[in-house]
Amino acid sequence: MIDLRGRWRPALAVLSASALLLTGCAKSEDDPAAKSTADSSAAAQATKSASAGGSTCDLTKFGGQKVDLKTATIGFSQSEKEANPFRIAETQSIKDEAAKLGIPAANLKVTNADSKFDKQITDVSTLIDQGVQLLVIAPLNSDGWDSVFQKASSKKIPIVTIDRKINAKHCTDYLTFIGSDFAEQGKRAADKMAKALNNTGTVAILLGAPGNNVTTLRTQGFKEQIAKVAPNIKIEFEQTGQFSREEGQKVSEQLLQSKPNINGIYAENDEMALGAITALKGASKKAGDVKIVTIDGTKGAVQGIVDGWISSVIESNPRFGPLAFGTATKFFSGEAIPENIIISDREYDSTNAAADLGLAY
């Protein structure tokens, strides 16, 4: 498990977001601009924990040079096609924060690997050749990055990984990982599934794409927690849906043919859950017949709660821009950066989905 000890101040981040919300509420409830500002502030990432008590990395230890981000060339490598709301929001957040900081658009070089790992390696290598001074990477896979690390390390280019973690040496290969506690997400999903099924029944798991720590930890956390809190819930089916709506539908169709009386589906992202809903409708199932718990927090999935098809959504917040650039700024200013920066994720269910739909992405 990730060491979550730290000296960073998540409470301050939460209080700041709350203060912004209160400021927004002081305006007319009919003011769309006020509501948009409040939703944007509440939807922003907040730091839950940072492992400052563990391994840290500063500019001296890393061996790099101070960089002014406003004049620097920055590379962002996106892993997957931006047909997925998570990736759309993630890339937009990086672009928006760069613009907010006054970084010229030409200085932010963005690539997309289209879900092809070989292309992502080539993309990042090309960014290094183009002279970037900071790399922000949303990795497709957790392994296979050695050639990139060697190239970036030789030029002392710090790498910030977001969303998925790379298996590598901290402060040598990469600066920090910013993302969710994926095992905890799985555990929270298990708690929601246990509640939805009254602690008994059969469940299928739509696994995420193989080869990354998100899938591994969301699966591990879910299984461990289900066994702990609801041993009468049995996992009878698990197959990868590749984090894709289309694949999620196909796998769910196969599931419903082989296990027509399945009670619950745990989808490791919202796109697969939405694909499962299409399969359930095709099998003449009604909303609520099969309990679905999923992870991400997209508008489509939260609306699925309102419509009765989804029981609960555990958020995985993709708005990494402010935290990624804020962390890089601190690093180039000489501050020590923790190995892991863990964000706090909300959750949605029937009690708040309609009211909080504006916070989804």
mmCIF file of C-alpha atoms in Angstrom:
data_model
loop_
_atom_site.group_PDB
_atom_site.id
_atom_site.type_symbol
_atom_site.label_atom_id
_atom_site.label_comp_id
_atom_site.label_asym_id
_atom_site.label_seq_id
_atom_site.Cartn_x
_atom_site.Cartn_y
_atom_site.Cartn_z
ATOM 1 C CA MET A 1 0.000 0.000 0.000
ATOM 2 C CA ILE A 2 1.102 3.566 -0.552
ATOM 3 C CA ASP A 3 2.580 5.355 2.454
ATOM 4 C CA LEU A 4 0.093 8.148 3.110
ATOM 5 C CA ARG A 5 1.944 9.921 5.930
ATOM 6 C CA GLY A 6 2.567 13.568 5.194
ATOM 7 C CA ARG A 7 2.937 17.171 6.109
ATOM 8 C CA TRP A 8 0.856 18.613 3.282
ATOM 9 C CA ARG A 9 -2.404 20.191 4.345
ATOM 10 C CA PRO A 10 -5.459 18.476 2.868
ATOM 11 C CA ALA A 11 -7.712 20.162 5.397
ATOM 12 C CA LEU A 12 -6.644 23.571 4.119
ATOM 13 C CA ALA A 13 -7.456 22.512 0.544
ATOM 14 C CA VAL A 14 -10.879 21.287 1.608
ATOM 15 C CA LEU A 15 -11.567 24.458 3.620
ATOM 16 C CA SER A 16 -10.489 26.599 0.677
ATOM 17 C CA ALA A 17 -12.886 24.772 -1.630
ATOM 18 C CA SER A 18 -15.638 25.166 0.980
ATOM 19 C CA ALA A 19 -14.963 28.874 1.283
ATOM 20 C CA LEU A 20 -15.265 29.256 -2.469
ATOM 21 C CA LEU A 21 -18.536 27.370 -2.406
ATOM 22 C CA LEU A 22 -19.909 29.653 0.302
ATOM 23 C CA THR A 23 -18.857 32.688 -1.687
ATOM 24 C CA GLY A 24 -20.692 31.307 -4.722
ATOM 25 C CA CYS A 25 -23.809 30.613 -2.648
ATOM 26 C CA ALA A 26 -23.895 34.224 -1.468
ATOM 27 C CA LYS A 27 -24.828 35.199 -5.029
ATOM 28 C CA SER A 28 -28.243 34.705 -6.545
ATOM 29 C CA GLU A 29 -29.187 31.046 -6.913
ATOM 30 C CA ASP A 30 -30.424 31.953 -10.383
ATOM 31 C CA ASP A 31 -27.014 33.260 -11.459
ATOM 32 C CA PRO A 32 -25.545 30.629 -13.869
ATOM 33 C CA ALA A 33 -22.055 32.128 -13.614
ATOM 34 C CA ALA A 34 -22.103 31.852 -9.827
ATOM 35 C CA LYS A 35 -23.238 28.229 -9.988
ATOM 36 C CA SER A 36 -20.571 27.393 -12.583
ATOM 37 C CA THR A 37 -17.839 28.943 -10.422
ATOM 38 C CA ALA A 38 -19.036 27.072 -7.343
ATOM 39 C CA ASP A 39 -19.230 23.742 -9.200
ATOM 40 C CA SER A 40 -15.759 24.277 -10.673
ATOM 41 C CA SER A 41 -14.256 25.039 -7.263
ATOM 42 C CA ALA A 42 -15.942 22.077 -5.574
ATOM 43 C CA ALA A 43 -14.936 19.740 -8.403
ATOM 44 C CA ALA A 44 -11.227 20.622 -8.157
ATOM 45 C CA GLN A 45 -8.781 18.053 -6.818
ATOM 46 C CA ALA A 46 -7.846 18.238 -3.144
ATOM 47 C CA THR A 47 -4.782 16.566 -1.683
ATOM 48 C CA LYS A 48 -5.642 13.774 0.733
ATOM 49 C CA SER A 49 -2.105 12.788 1.686
ATOM 50 C CA ALA A 50 1.477 13.078 0.551
ATOM 51 C CA SER A 51 4.286 10.762 1.610
ATOM 52 C CA ALA A 52 6.561 13.561 2.811
ATOM 53 C CA GLY A 53 7.516 11.407 5.772
ATOM 54 C CA GLY A 54 8.917 8.877 3.317
ATOM 55 C CA SER A 55 10.971 9.411 0.194
ATOM 56 C CA THR A 56 11.180 12.965 -1.133
ATOM 57 C CA CYS A 57 12.970 14.597 -4.048
ATOM 58 C CA ASP A 58 14.305 18.116 -4.394
ATOM 59 C CA LEU A 59 16.191 19.937 -7.126
ATOM 60 C CA THR A 60 19.598 19.329 -5.552
ATOM 61 C CA LYS A 61 19.015 15.618 -5.048
ATOM 62 C CA PHE A 62 17.628 15.246 -8.561
ATOM 63 C CA GLY A 63 20.536 17.169 -10.069
ATOM 64 C CA GLY A 64 18.455 19.453 -12.255
ATOM 65 C CA GLN A 65 18.325 23.182 -12.806
ATOM 66 C CA LYS A 66 15.747 25.773 -11.807
ATOM 67 C CA VAL A 67 13.149 26.369 -14.513
ATOM 68 C CA ASP A 68 10.567 29.129 -14.906
ATOM 69 C CA LEU A 69 7.447 27.345 -16.117
ATOM 70 C CA LYS A 70 6.130 30.488 -17.806
ATOM 71 C CA THR A 71 8.995 30.386 -20.290
ATOM 72 C CA ALA A 72 9.682 26.632 -20.261
ATOM 73 C CA THR A 73 8.801 24.025 -22.876
ATOM 74 C CA ILE A 74 6.530 21.425 -21.286
ATOM 75 C CA GLY A 75 5.463 18.047 -22.634
ATOM 76 C CA PHE A 76 2.218 16.255 -21.790
ATOM 77 C CA SER A 77 1.792 12.659 -22.936
ATOM 78 C CA GLN A 78 -1.797 11.396 -22.921
ATOM 79 C CA SER A 79 -2.218 7.639 -23.072
ATOM 80 C CA GLU A 80 -5.659 6.975 -24.505
ATOM 81 C CA LYS A 81 -8.024 8.236 -27.157
ATOM 82 C CA GLU A 82 -10.003 11.192 -25.931
ATOM 83 C CA ALA A 83 -13.347 9.510 -26.503
ATOM 84 C CA ASN A 84 -13.384 8.708 -22.786
ATOM 85 C CA PRO A 85 -14.718 11.550 -20.568
ATOM 86 C CA PHE A 86 -11.915 10.943 -18.060
ATOM 87 C CA ARG A 87 -9.210 11.539 -20.672
ATOM 88 C CA ILE A 88 -11.038 14.516 -22.169
ATOM 89 C CA ALA A 89 -11.275 16.191 -18.757
ATOM 90 C CA GLU A 90 -7.678 15.272 -17.889
ATOM 91 C CA THR A 91 -6.157 16.781 -21.033
ATOM 92 C CA GLN A 92 -8.358 19.871 -20.811
ATOM 93 C CA SER A 93 -7.310 20.410 -17.206
ATOM 94 C CA ILE A 94 -3.633 20.401 -18.211
ATOM 95 C CA LYS A 95 -4.286 22.871 -21.036
ATOM 96 C CA ASP A 96 -6.466 25.123 -18.896
ATOM 97 C CA GLU A 97 -3.953 25.354 -16.065
ATOM 98 C CA ALA A 98 -1.090 26.075 -18.467
ATOM 99 C CA ALA A 99 -3.106 28.923 -19.953
ATOM 100 C CA LYS A 100 -4.013 30.205 -16.480
ATOM 101 C CA LEU A 101 -0.317 30.331 -15.560
ATOM 102 C CA GLY A 102 0.494 32.306 -18.684
ATOM 103 C CA ILE A 103 2.380 29.510 -20.427
ATOM 104 C CA PRO A 104 2.268 30.171 -24.193
ATOM 105 C CA ALA A 105 0.217 27.569 -26.065
ATOM 106 C CA ALA A 106 3.202 26.830 -28.302
ATOM 107 C CA ASN A 107 5.265 25.913 -25.216
ATOM 108 C CA LEU A 108 2.871 23.149 -24.158
ATOM 109 C CA LYS A 109 3.405 20.173 -26.416
ATOM 110 C CA VAL A 110 0.608 17.590 -26.146
ATOM 111 C CA THR A 111 0.662 14.097 -27.622
ATOM 112 C CA ASN A 112 -1.874 11.256 -27.588
ATOM 113 C CA ALA A 113 -0.841 7.613 -27.807
ATOM 114 C CA ASP A 114 -4.293 6.405 -28.929
ATOM 115 C CA SER A 115 -4.057 3.504 -26.457
ATOM 116 C CA LYS A 116 -0.881 2.183 -28.113
ATOM 117 C CA PHE A 117 1.987 1.766 -25.680
ATOM 118 C CA ASP A 118 4.716 1.704 -28.350
ATOM 119 C CA LYS A 119 3.390 5.012 -29.653
ATOM 120 C CA GLN A 120 3.445 6.540 -26.187
ATOM 121 C CA ILE A 121 7.094 5.592 -25.745
ATOM 122 C CA THR A 122 7.857 7.155 -29.133
ATOM 123 C CA ASP A 123 5.779 10.229 -28.262
ATOM 124 C CA VAL A 124 7.676 10.876 -25.054
ATOM 125 C CA SER A 125 11.044 10.241 -26.703
ATOM 126 C CA THR A 126 10.145 12.792 -29.366
ATOM 127 C CA LEU A 127 9.121 15.321 -26.721
ATOM 128 C CA ILE A 128 12.535 14.918 -25.098
ATOM 129 C CA ASP A 129 14.222 15.470 -28.474
ATOM 130 C CA GLN A 130 12.146 18.653 -28.856
ATOM 131 C CA GLY A 131 13.742 20.059 -25.720
ATOM 132 C CA VAL A 132 11.005 19.867 -23.105
ATOM 133 C CA GLN A 133 12.100 20.839 -19.593
ATOM 134 C CA LEU A 134 9.241 19.117 -17.761
ATOM 135 C CA LEU A 135 7.271 15.981 -18.635
ATOM 136 C CA VAL A 136 3.770 15.225 -17.370
ATOM 137 C CA ILE A 137 2.797 11.683 -18.312
ATOM 138 C CA ALA A 138 -0.508 9.826 -18.035
ATOM 139 C CA PRO A 139 0.996 6.362 -18.602
ATOM 140 C CA LEU A 140 -0.855 3.611 -20.429
ATOM 141 C CA ASN A 141 1.168 0.857 -18.723
ATOM 142 C CA SER A 142 3.109 0.751 -15.482
ATOM 143 C CA ASP A 143 6.136 -1.079 -16.924
ATOM 144 C CA GLY A 144 8.320 -0.787 -20.022
ATOM 145 C CA TRP A 145 9.548 2.784 -19.568
ATOM 146 C CA ASP A 146 13.293 2.126 -19.206
ATOM 147 C CA SER A 147 14.363 3.734 -22.496
ATOM 148 C CA VAL A 148 12.401 6.897 -21.682
ATOM 149 C CA PHE A 149 13.845 7.106 -18.181
ATOM 150 C CA GLN A 150 17.406 6.782 -19.465
ATOM 151 C CA LYS A 151 16.869 9.506 -22.036
ATOM 152 C CA ALA A 152 15.087 11.893 -19.657
ATOM 153 C CA SER A 153 17.563 11.251 -16.839
ATOM 154 C CA SER A 154 20.544 12.066 -19.062
ATOM 155 C CA LYS A 155 19.023 15.501 -19.666
ATOM 156 C CA LYS A 156 17.753 15.936 -16.091
ATOM 157 C CA ILE A 157 14.124 16.313 -17.154
ATOM 158 C CA PRO A 158 11.750 15.724 -14.217
ATOM 159 C CA ILE A 159 8.764 13.464 -14.884
ATOM 160 C CA VAL A 160 5.430 13.866 -13.107
ATOM 161 C CA THR A 161 3.169 10.853 -13.572
ATOM 162 C CA ILE A 162 -0.574 11.295 -13.161
ATOM 163 C CA ASP A 163 -3.465 8.870 -12.739
ATOM 164 C CA ARG A 164 -1.419 5.688 -13.178
ATOM 165 C CA LYS A 165 1.853 4.948 -11.471
ATOM 166 C CA ILE A 166 5.005 3.785 -13.233
ATOM 167 C CA ASN A 167 7.110 1.078 -11.590
ATOM 168 C CA ALA A 168 10.414 2.897 -11.360
ATOM 169 C CA LYS A 169 12.958 4.500 -9.040
ATOM 170 C CA HIS A 170 11.817 7.686 -7.345
ATOM 171 C CA CYS A 171 13.961 10.813 -7.850
ATOM 172 C CA THR A 172 16.014 9.000 -10.470
ATOM 173 C CA ASP A 173 13.423 7.943 -13.024
ATOM 174 C CA TYR A 174 10.520 10.178 -11.991
ATOM 175 C CA LEU A 175 9.742 13.042 -9.631
ATOM 176 C CA THR A 176 6.352 12.097 -8.214
ATOM 177 C CA PHE A 177 3.083 10.256 -8.782
ATOM 178 C CA ILE A 178 -0.185 12.195 -8.435
ATOM 179 C CA GLY A 179 -3.367 10.168 -8.299
ATOM 180 C CA SER A 180 -5.957 8.295 -6.299
ATOM 181 C CA ASP A 181 -5.555 5.495 -3.786
ATOM 182 C CA PHE A 182 -6.816 2.800 -6.147
ATOM 183 C CA ALA A 183 -6.989 0.019 -3.576
ATOM 184 C CA GLU A 184 -9.082 2.283 -1.365
ATOM 185 C CA GLN A 185 -11.382 2.985 -4.324
ATOM 186 C CA GLY A 186 -11.908 -0.772 -4.675
ATOM 187 C CA LYS A 187 -12.668 -1.096 -0.977
ATOM 188 C CA ARG A 188 -15.189 1.735 -1.084
ATOM 189 C CA ALA A 189 -16.834 0.128 -4.102
ATOM 190 C CA ALA A 190 -17.058 -3.148 -2.170
ATOM 191 C CA ASP A 191 -18.757 -1.394 0.739
ATOM 192 C CA LYS A 192 -21.301 0.114 -1.650
ATOM 193 C CA MET A 193 -21.910 -3.242 -3.341
ATOM 194 C CA ALA A 194 -22.387 -4.970 0.014
ATOM 195 C CA LYS A 195 -24.965 -2.359 0.978
ATOM 196 C CA ALA A 196 -26.787 -2.600 -2.369
ATOM 197 C CA LEU A 197 -27.016 -6.397 -2.112
ATOM 198 C CA ASN A 198 -27.739 -6.549 1.618
ATOM 199 C CA ASN A 199 -24.499 -8.510 2.062
ATOM 200 C CA THR A 200 -25.505 -11.524 -0.023
ATOM 201 C CA GLY A 201 -25.606 -12.493 -3.710
ATOM 202 C CA THR A 202 -23.410 -13.002 -6.763
ATOM 203 C CA VAL A 203 -21.195 -10.414 -8.415
ATOM 204 C CA ALA A 204 -19.296 -10.033 -11.670
ATOM 205 C CA ILE A 205 -16.218 -7.849 -12.098
ATOM 206 C CA LEU A 206 -15.565 -5.929 -15.304
ATOM 207 C CA LEU A 207 -11.808 -5.608 -15.025
ATOM 208 C CA GLY A 208 -9.894 -2.641 -16.387
ATOM 209 C CA ALA A 209 -7.090 -2.945 -18.915
ATOM 210 C CA PRO A 210 -4.243 -5.256 -17.863
ATOM 211 C CA GLY A 211 -0.701 -4.054 -17.292
ATOM 212 C CA ASN A 212 -1.299 -1.081 -15.004
ATOM 213 C CA ASN A 213 -1.577 -0.545 -11.274
ATOM 214 C CA VAL A 214 -5.102 0.902 -11.456
ATOM 215 C CA THR A 215 -6.674 -2.400 -12.512
ATOM 216 C CA THR A 216 -4.537 -4.427 -10.126
ATOM 217 C CA LEU A 217 -5.307 -2.340 -7.057
ATOM 218 C CA ARG A 218 -8.996 -1.701 -7.754
ATOM 219 C CA THR A 219 -9.468 -5.461 -8.100
ATOM 220 C CA GLN A 220 -7.402 -6.286 -5.031
ATOM 221 C CA GLY A 221 -9.143 -3.708 -2.858
ATOM 222 C CA PHE A 222 -12.618 -4.844 -3.920
ATOM 223 C CA LYS A 223 -11.961 -8.551 -3.361
ATOM 224 C CA GLU A 224 -10.317 -8.047 0.014
ATOM 225 C CA GLN A 225 -13.100 -5.811 1.293
ATOM 226 C CA ILE A 226 -15.939 -8.001 0.015
ATOM 227 C CA ALA A 227 -14.393 -11.004 1.748
ATOM 228 C CA LYS A 228 -14.133 -8.953 4.935
ATOM 229 C CA VAL A 229 -17.518 -7.213 5.099
ATOM 230 C CA ALA A 230 -19.780 -9.506 3.056
ATOM 231 C CA PRO A 231 -18.442 -13.078 2.821
ATOM 232 C CA ASN A 232 -21.833 -14.236 1.521
ATOM 233 C CA ILE A 233 -21.283 -12.256 -1.670
ATOM 234 C CA LYS A 234 -19.578 -14.508 -4.197
ATOM 235 C CA ILE A 235 -17.592 -13.304 -7.194
ATOM 236 C CA GLU A 236 -18.682 -15.608 -10.007
ATOM 237 C CA PHE A 237 -17.307 -13.872 -13.092
ATOM 238 C CA GLU A 238 -14.430 -11.553 -13.971
ATOM 239 C CA GLN A 239 -13.173 -10.486 -17.382
ATOM 240 C CA THR A 240 -11.449 -7.430 -18.786
ATOM 241 C CA GLY A 241 -13.535 -4.826 -20.534
ATOM 242 C CA GLN A 242 -10.397 -2.795 -21.354
ATOM 243 C CA PHE A 243 -11.853 0.347 -19.677
ATOM 244 C CA SER A 244 -14.002 0.646 -22.846
ATOM 245 C CA ARG A 245 -17.764 1.111 -23.196
ATOM 246 C CA GLU A 246 -17.894 -1.144 -26.262
ATOM 247 C CA GLU A 247 -15.892 -3.913 -24.608
ATOM 248 C CA GLY A 248 -17.854 -3.482 -21.384
ATOM 249 C CA GLN A 249 -21.052 -4.112 -23.327
ATOM 250 C CA LYS A 250 -19.640 -7.167 -25.106
ATOM 251 C CA VAL A 251 -18.343 -8.724 -21.893
ATOM 252 C CA SER A 252 -21.622 -7.987 -20.103
ATOM 253 C CA GLU A 253 -23.575 -9.658 -22.904
ATOM 254 C CA GLN A 254 -21.421 -12.755 -22.451
ATOM 255 C CA LEU A 255 -21.935 -12.508 -18.698
ATOM 256 C CA LEU A 256 -25.725 -12.363 -19.011
ATOM 257 C CA GLN A 257 -25.738 -15.414 -21.277
ATOM 258 C CA SER A 258 -23.646 -17.499 -18.896
ATOM 259 C CA LYS A 259 -24.910 -16.007 -15.606
ATOM 260 C CA PRO A 260 -28.412 -14.628 -16.319
ATOM 261 C CA ASN A 261 -29.237 -14.353 -12.610
ATOM 262 C CA ILE A 262 -26.169 -12.350 -11.585
ATOM 263 C CA ASN A 263 -27.048 -9.881 -8.812
ATOM 264 C CA GLY A 264 -24.346 -7.255 -9.124
ATOM 265 C CA ILE A 265 -21.705 -5.848 -11.475
ATOM 266 C CA TYR A 266 -18.593 -4.057 -10.261
ATOM 267 C CA ALA A 267 -17.185 -2.053 -13.171
ATOM 268 C CA GLU A 268 -13.684 -0.690 -12.704
ATOM 269 C CA ASN A 269 -14.574 2.412 -14.686
ATOM 270 C CA ASP A 270 -17.730 4.230 -15.748
ATOM 271 C CA GLU A 271 -17.394 3.542 -19.458
ATOM 272 C CA MET A 272 -17.629 -0.212 -18.858
ATOM 273 C CA ALA A 273 -20.571 0.347 -16.519
ATOM 274 C CA LEU A 274 -22.432 2.286 -19.212
ATOM 275 C CA GLY A 275 -21.696 -0.532 -21.643
ATOM 276 C CA ALA A 276 -23.111 -2.973 -19.083
ATOM 277 C CA ILE A 277 -26.326 -0.941 -18.886
ATOM 278 C CA THR A 278 -26.756 -1.257 -22.655
ATOM 279 C CA ALA A 279 -26.308 -5.029 -22.333
ATOM 280 C CA LEU A 280 -28.824 -5.201 -19.488
ATOM 281 C CA LYS A 281 -31.396 -3.301 -21.519
ATOM 282 C CA GLY A 282 -30.780 -5.669 -24.420
ATOM 283 C CA ALA A 283 -31.460 -8.596 -22.086
ATOM 284 C CA SER A 284 -34.778 -7.004 -21.031
ATOM 285 C CA LYS A 285 -33.517 -6.253 -17.542
ATOM 286 C CA LYS A 286 -35.067 -3.329 -15.702
ATOM 287 C CA ALA A 287 -33.269 -0.575 -13.829
ATOM 288 C CA GLY A 288 -32.222 -1.936 -10.442
ATOM 289 C CA ASP A 289 -32.516 -5.622 -11.364
ATOM 290 C CA VAL A 290 -28.716 -5.860 -11.322
ATOM 291 C CA LYS A 291 -26.871 -3.581 -8.911
ATOM 292 C CA ILE A 292 -23.994 -1.714 -10.527
ATOM 293 C CA VAL A 293 -21.139 -0.036 -8.665
ATOM 294 C CA THR A 294 -18.493 1.760 -10.675
ATOM 295 C CA ILE A 295 -15.508 4.095 -10.445
ATOM 296 C CA ASP A 296 -14.803 7.440 -12.179
ATOM 297 C CA GLY A 297 -17.522 10.066 -11.699
ATOM 298 C CA THR A 298 -18.549 10.901 -15.260
ATOM 299 C CA LYS A 299 -21.820 12.720 -15.900
ATOM 300 C CA GLY A 300 -23.181 9.681 -17.725
ATOM 301 C CA ALA A 301 -22.611 7.404 -14.744
ATOM 302 C CA VAL A 302 -23.929 9.864 -12.158
ATOM 303 C CA GLN A 303 -26.998 10.348 -14.332
ATOM 304 C CA GLY A 304 -27.233 6.541 -14.300
ATOM 305 C CA ILE A 305 -27.776 6.748 -10.551
ATOM 306 C CA VAL A 306 -30.556 9.300 -11.040
ATOM 307 C CA ASP A 307 -32.147 6.990 -13.627
ATOM 308 C CA GLY A 308 -31.940 3.972 -11.313
ATOM 309 C CA TRP A 309 -29.445 1.859 -13.275
ATOM 310 C CA ILE A 310 -26.372 2.466 -11.098
ATOM 311 C CA SER A 311 -26.237 2.120 -7.317
ATOM 312 C CA SER A 312 -23.069 4.069 -6.622
ATOM 313 C CA VAL A 313 -20.096 5.771 -8.256
ATOM 314 C CA ILE A 314 -16.724 6.221 -6.550
ATOM 315 C CA GLU A 315 -15.004 9.242 -8.044
ATOM 316 C CA SER A 316 -11.577 9.246 -9.661
ATOM 317 C CA ASN A 317 -10.923 12.934 -10.290
ATOM 318 C CA PRO A 318 -9.145 13.658 -13.614
ATOM 319 C CA ARG A 319 -8.556 17.386 -13.083
ATOM 320 C CA PHE A 320 -4.783 17.112 -12.576
ATOM 321 C CA GLY A 321 -3.699 20.432 -14.085
ATOM 322 C CA PRO A 322 -3.495 22.639 -10.958
ATOM 323 C CA LEU A 323 -1.825 19.992 -8.806
ATOM 324 C CA ALA A 324 0.615 18.895 -11.523
ATOM 325 C CA PHE A 325 1.804 22.412 -12.314
ATOM 326 C CA GLY A 326 1.703 23.444 -8.666
ATOM 327 C CA THR A 327 3.934 20.522 -7.747
ATOM 328 C CA ALA A 328 6.378 21.323 -10.556
ATOM 329 C CA THR A 329 6.525 24.972 -9.450
ATOM 330 C CA LYS A 330 7.374 23.935 -5.895
ATOM 331 C CA PHE A 331 10.043 21.543 -7.164
ATOM 332 C CA PHE A 332 11.759 24.150 -9.332
ATOM 333 C CA SER A 333 11.618 26.546 -6.369
ATOM 334 C CA GLY A 334 13.668 24.112 -4.307
ATOM 335 C CA GLU A 335 10.962 22.410 -2.241
ATOM 336 C CA ALA A 336 11.126 18.695 -1.490
ATOM 337 C CA ILE A 337 8.412 16.749 -3.327
ATOM 338 C CA PRO A 338 6.957 13.517 -1.912
ATOM 339 C CA GLU A 339 7.029 10.309 -3.911
ATOM 340 C CA ASN A 340 3.240 9.950 -3.859
ATOM 341 C CA ILE A 341 0.626 12.708 -3.783
ATOM 342 C CA ILE A 342 -2.757 11.111 -3.138
ATOM 343 C CA ILE A 343 -5.945 12.979 -3.989
ATOM 344 C CA SER A 344 -9.283 12.814 -2.211
ATOM 345 C CA ASP A 345 -12.214 11.382 -4.198
ATOM 346 C CA ARG A 346 -15.916 11.909 -3.474
ATOM 347 C CA GLU A 347 -18.668 9.371 -4.082
ATOM 348 C CA TYR A 348 -22.155 9.520 -5.514
ATOM 349 C CA ASP A 349 -25.296 7.551 -4.671
ATOM 350 C CA SER A 350 -29.048 8.088 -4.633
ATOM 351 C CA THR A 351 -28.749 10.612 -1.795
ATOM 352 C CA ASN A 352 -26.663 13.160 -3.721
ATOM 353 C CA ALA A 353 -26.481 12.237 -7.416
ATOM 354 C CA ALA A 354 -29.152 14.652 -8.651
ATOM 355 C CA ALA A 355 -27.877 17.564 -6.559
ATOM 356 C CA ASP A 356 -24.196 16.960 -7.344
ATOM 357 C CA LEU A 357 -24.479 16.114 -11.042
ATOM 358 C CA GLY A 358 -22.761 19.412 -11.818
ATOM 359 C CA LEU A 359 -19.612 18.193 -10.061
ATOM 360 C CA ALA A 360 -19.273 15.207 -12.399
ATOM 361 C CA TYR A 361 -17.259 15.476 -15.614
#
